[in-house]
Short mmCIF file of C-alpha atoms in Angstrom, two decimals:
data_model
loop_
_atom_site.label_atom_id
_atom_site.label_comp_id
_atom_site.label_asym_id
_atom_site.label_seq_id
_atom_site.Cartn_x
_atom_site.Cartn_y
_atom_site.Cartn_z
CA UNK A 282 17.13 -1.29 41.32
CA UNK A 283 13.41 -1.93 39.74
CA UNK A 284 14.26 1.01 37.62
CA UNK A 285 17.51 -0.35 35.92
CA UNK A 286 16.16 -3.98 35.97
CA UNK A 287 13.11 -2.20 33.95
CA UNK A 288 15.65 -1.33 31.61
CA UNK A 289 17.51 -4.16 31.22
CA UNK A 290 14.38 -6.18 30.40
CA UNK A 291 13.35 -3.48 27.67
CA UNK A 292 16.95 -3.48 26.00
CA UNK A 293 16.74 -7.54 25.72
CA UNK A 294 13.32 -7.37 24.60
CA UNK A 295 14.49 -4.81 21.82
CA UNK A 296 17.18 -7.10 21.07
CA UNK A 297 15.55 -9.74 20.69
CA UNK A 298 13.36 -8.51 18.31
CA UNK A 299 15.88 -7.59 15.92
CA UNK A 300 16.05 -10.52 14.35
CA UNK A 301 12.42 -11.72 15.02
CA UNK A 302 10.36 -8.97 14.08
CA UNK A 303 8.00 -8.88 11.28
CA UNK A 304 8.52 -5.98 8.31
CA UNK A 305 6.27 -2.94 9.22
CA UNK A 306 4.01 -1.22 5.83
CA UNK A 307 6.51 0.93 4.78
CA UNK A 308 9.52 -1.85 4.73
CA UNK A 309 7.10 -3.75 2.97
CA UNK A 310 6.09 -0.96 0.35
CA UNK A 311 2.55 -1.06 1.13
CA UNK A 312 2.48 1.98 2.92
CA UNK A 313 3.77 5.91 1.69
CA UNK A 314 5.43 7.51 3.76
CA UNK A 315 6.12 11.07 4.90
CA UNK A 316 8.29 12.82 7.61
CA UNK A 317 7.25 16.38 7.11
CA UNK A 318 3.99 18.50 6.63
CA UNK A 319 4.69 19.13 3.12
CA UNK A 320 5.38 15.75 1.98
CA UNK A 321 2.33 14.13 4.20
CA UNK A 322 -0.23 16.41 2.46
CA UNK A 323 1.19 15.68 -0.57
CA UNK A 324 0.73 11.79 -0.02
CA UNK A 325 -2.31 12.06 1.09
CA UNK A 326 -3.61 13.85 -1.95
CA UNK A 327 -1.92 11.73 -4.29
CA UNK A 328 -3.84 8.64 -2.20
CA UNK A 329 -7.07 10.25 -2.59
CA UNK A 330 -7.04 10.13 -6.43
CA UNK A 331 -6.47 5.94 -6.54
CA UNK A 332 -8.79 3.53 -6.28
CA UNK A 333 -7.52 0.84 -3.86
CA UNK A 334 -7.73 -2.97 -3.91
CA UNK A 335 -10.02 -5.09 -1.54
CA UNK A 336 -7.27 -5.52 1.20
CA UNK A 337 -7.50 -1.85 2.58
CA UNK A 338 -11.13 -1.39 2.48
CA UNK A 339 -12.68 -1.03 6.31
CA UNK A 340 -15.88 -2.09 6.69
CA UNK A 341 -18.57 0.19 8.17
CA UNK A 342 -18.47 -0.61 11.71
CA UNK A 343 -14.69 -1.42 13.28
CA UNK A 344 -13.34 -1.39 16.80
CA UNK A 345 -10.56 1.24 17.41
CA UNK A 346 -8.24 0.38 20.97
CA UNK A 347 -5.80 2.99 21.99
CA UNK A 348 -4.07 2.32 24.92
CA UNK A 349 -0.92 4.03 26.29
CA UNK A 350 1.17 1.29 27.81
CA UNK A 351 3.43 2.86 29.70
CA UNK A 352 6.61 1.36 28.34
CA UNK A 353 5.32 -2.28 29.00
CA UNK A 354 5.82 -1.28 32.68
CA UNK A 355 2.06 -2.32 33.72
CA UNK A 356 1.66 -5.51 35.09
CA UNK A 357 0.00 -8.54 33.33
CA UNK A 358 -0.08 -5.68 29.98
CA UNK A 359 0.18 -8.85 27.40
CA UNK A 360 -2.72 -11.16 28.85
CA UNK A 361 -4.66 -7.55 28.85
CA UNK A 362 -3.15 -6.65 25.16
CA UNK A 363 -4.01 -9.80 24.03
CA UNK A 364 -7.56 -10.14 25.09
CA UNK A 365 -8.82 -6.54 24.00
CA UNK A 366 -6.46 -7.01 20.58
CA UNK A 367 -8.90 -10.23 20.06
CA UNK A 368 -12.01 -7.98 18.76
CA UNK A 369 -9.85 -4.70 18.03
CA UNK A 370 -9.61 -3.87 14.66
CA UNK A 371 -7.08 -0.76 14.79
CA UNK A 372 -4.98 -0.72 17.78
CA UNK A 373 -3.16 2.79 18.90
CA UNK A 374 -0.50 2.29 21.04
CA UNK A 375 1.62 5.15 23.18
CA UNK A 376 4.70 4.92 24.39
CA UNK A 377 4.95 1.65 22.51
CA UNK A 378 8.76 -0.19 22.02
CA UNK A 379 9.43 -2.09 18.58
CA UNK A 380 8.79 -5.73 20.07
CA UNK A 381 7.58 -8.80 17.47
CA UNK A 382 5.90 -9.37 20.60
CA UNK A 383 3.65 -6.14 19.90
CA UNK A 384 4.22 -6.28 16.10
CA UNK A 385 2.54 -9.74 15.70
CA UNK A 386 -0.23 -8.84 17.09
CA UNK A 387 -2.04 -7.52 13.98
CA UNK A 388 -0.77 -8.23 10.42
CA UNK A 389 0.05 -4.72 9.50
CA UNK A 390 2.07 -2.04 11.31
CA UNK A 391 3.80 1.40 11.62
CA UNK A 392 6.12 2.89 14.17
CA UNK A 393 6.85 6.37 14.68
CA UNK A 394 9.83 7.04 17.05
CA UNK A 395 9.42 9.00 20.20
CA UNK A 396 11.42 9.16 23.22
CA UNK A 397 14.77 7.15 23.72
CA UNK A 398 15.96 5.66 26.96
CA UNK A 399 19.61 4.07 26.99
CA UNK A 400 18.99 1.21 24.07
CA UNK A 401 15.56 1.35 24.08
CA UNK A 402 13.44 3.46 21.57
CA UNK A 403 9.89 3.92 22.34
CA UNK A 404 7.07 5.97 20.52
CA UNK A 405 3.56 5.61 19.21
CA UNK A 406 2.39 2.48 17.55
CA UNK A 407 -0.60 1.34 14.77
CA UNK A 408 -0.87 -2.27 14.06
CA UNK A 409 -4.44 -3.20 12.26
CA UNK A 410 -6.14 -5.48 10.06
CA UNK A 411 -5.73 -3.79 6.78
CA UNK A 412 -2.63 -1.44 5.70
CA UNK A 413 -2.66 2.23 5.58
CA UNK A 414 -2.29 3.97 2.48
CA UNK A 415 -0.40 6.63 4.01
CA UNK A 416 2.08 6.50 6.96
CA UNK A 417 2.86 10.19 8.35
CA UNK A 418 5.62 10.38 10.98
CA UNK A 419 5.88 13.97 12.28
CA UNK A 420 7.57 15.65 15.49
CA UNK A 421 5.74 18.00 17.94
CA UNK A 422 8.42 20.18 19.73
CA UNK A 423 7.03 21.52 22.95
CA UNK A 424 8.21 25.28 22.75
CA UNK A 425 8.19 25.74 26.39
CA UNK A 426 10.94 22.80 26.79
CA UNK A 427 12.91 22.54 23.90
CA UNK A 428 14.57 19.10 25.00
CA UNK A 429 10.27 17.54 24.72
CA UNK A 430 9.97 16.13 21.56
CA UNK A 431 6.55 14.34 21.14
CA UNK A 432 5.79 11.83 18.16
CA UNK A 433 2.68 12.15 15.93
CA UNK A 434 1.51 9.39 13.94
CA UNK A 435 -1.10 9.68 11.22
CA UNK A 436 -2.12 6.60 9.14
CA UNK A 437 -4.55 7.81 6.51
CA UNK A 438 -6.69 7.09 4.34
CA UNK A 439 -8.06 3.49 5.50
CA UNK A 440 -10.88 3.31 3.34
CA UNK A 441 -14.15 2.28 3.85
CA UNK A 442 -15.79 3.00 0.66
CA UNK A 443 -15.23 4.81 -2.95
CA UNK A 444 -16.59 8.54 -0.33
CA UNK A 445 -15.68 7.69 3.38
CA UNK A 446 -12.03 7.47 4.79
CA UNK A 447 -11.22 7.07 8.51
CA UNK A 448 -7.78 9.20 9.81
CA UNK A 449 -6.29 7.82 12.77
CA UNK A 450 -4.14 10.20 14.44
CA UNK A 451 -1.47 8.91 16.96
CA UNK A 452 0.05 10.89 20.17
#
């Protein structure tokens, strides 16, 4: 019963945040994107030749939370969420759910699918202070069960100056 209420409360909290949720990077055209080894390399040697505006440099000290959140299944997870999100600068989220809820926590973010239960669609999440150039959304296929499909999420470069980039790398 706890188990289908679970779900019930993640597919009207997905609902709900269909028409309420703020436009991630890449809707927004700040980020690239990529889906594939190829094209992410690509990007991200296309993002190393530019010379980027204030808004996505990092400064030299930041505060990195990641945090798998079990599907929002841990109790009192938004008072906690909220508090550490306070002084975090770059928030990594696992098994994360699209939610406004979760996507207004930090002005920009990117989503990179994962697992699916029923309605509910959950995978690895970076929200942050300042966009990433590059959003890379690629698939890691466990070969000893073909049916485990795991998302990888790379958000690269956020810059810190014209020779230092920081590479966050999602699982």
């Amino acid at each position: 019963m706890a188990s289908y209420l679970h779900l019930l409360f993640l597919s009207l909290l997905s609902w709900n945040s269909l028409s309420s949720e703020p436009l991630s990077d890449e809707q927004q055209g700040i980020t690239k994107t990529a889906a594939n080894l190829a094209g992410c390399q690509q990007q991200l040697a296309q993002s190393r030749l530019q010379t980027y505006a204030g808004h996505y440099i990092l400064p030299y000290q930041f505060e990195l939370l990641s945090w798998n959140i079990y599907k929002a299944q841990i109790d009192g997870l938004l008072n906690d969420l909220n508090t550490l999100n306070e002084s975090a600068d770059i928030v990594l989220l696992q098994e994360a759910i699209k939610d406004s809820t979760l996507t207004n926590l930090k002005p920009y973010w990117r989503f990179a699918k994962g697992y699916k239960s029923g309605n509910v669609q959950s995978g690895v999440m970076t929200l942050s202070r300042w966009p990433a150039t590059v959003h890379c959304t690629l698939t890691h296929v466990n070969r000893g069960c073909a049916a485990q499909k795991r998302p990888i999420s790379l958000n690269m470069p956020y810059q810190i100056n014209s020779y230092y980039s920081v590479l966050t790398y999602t699982v």
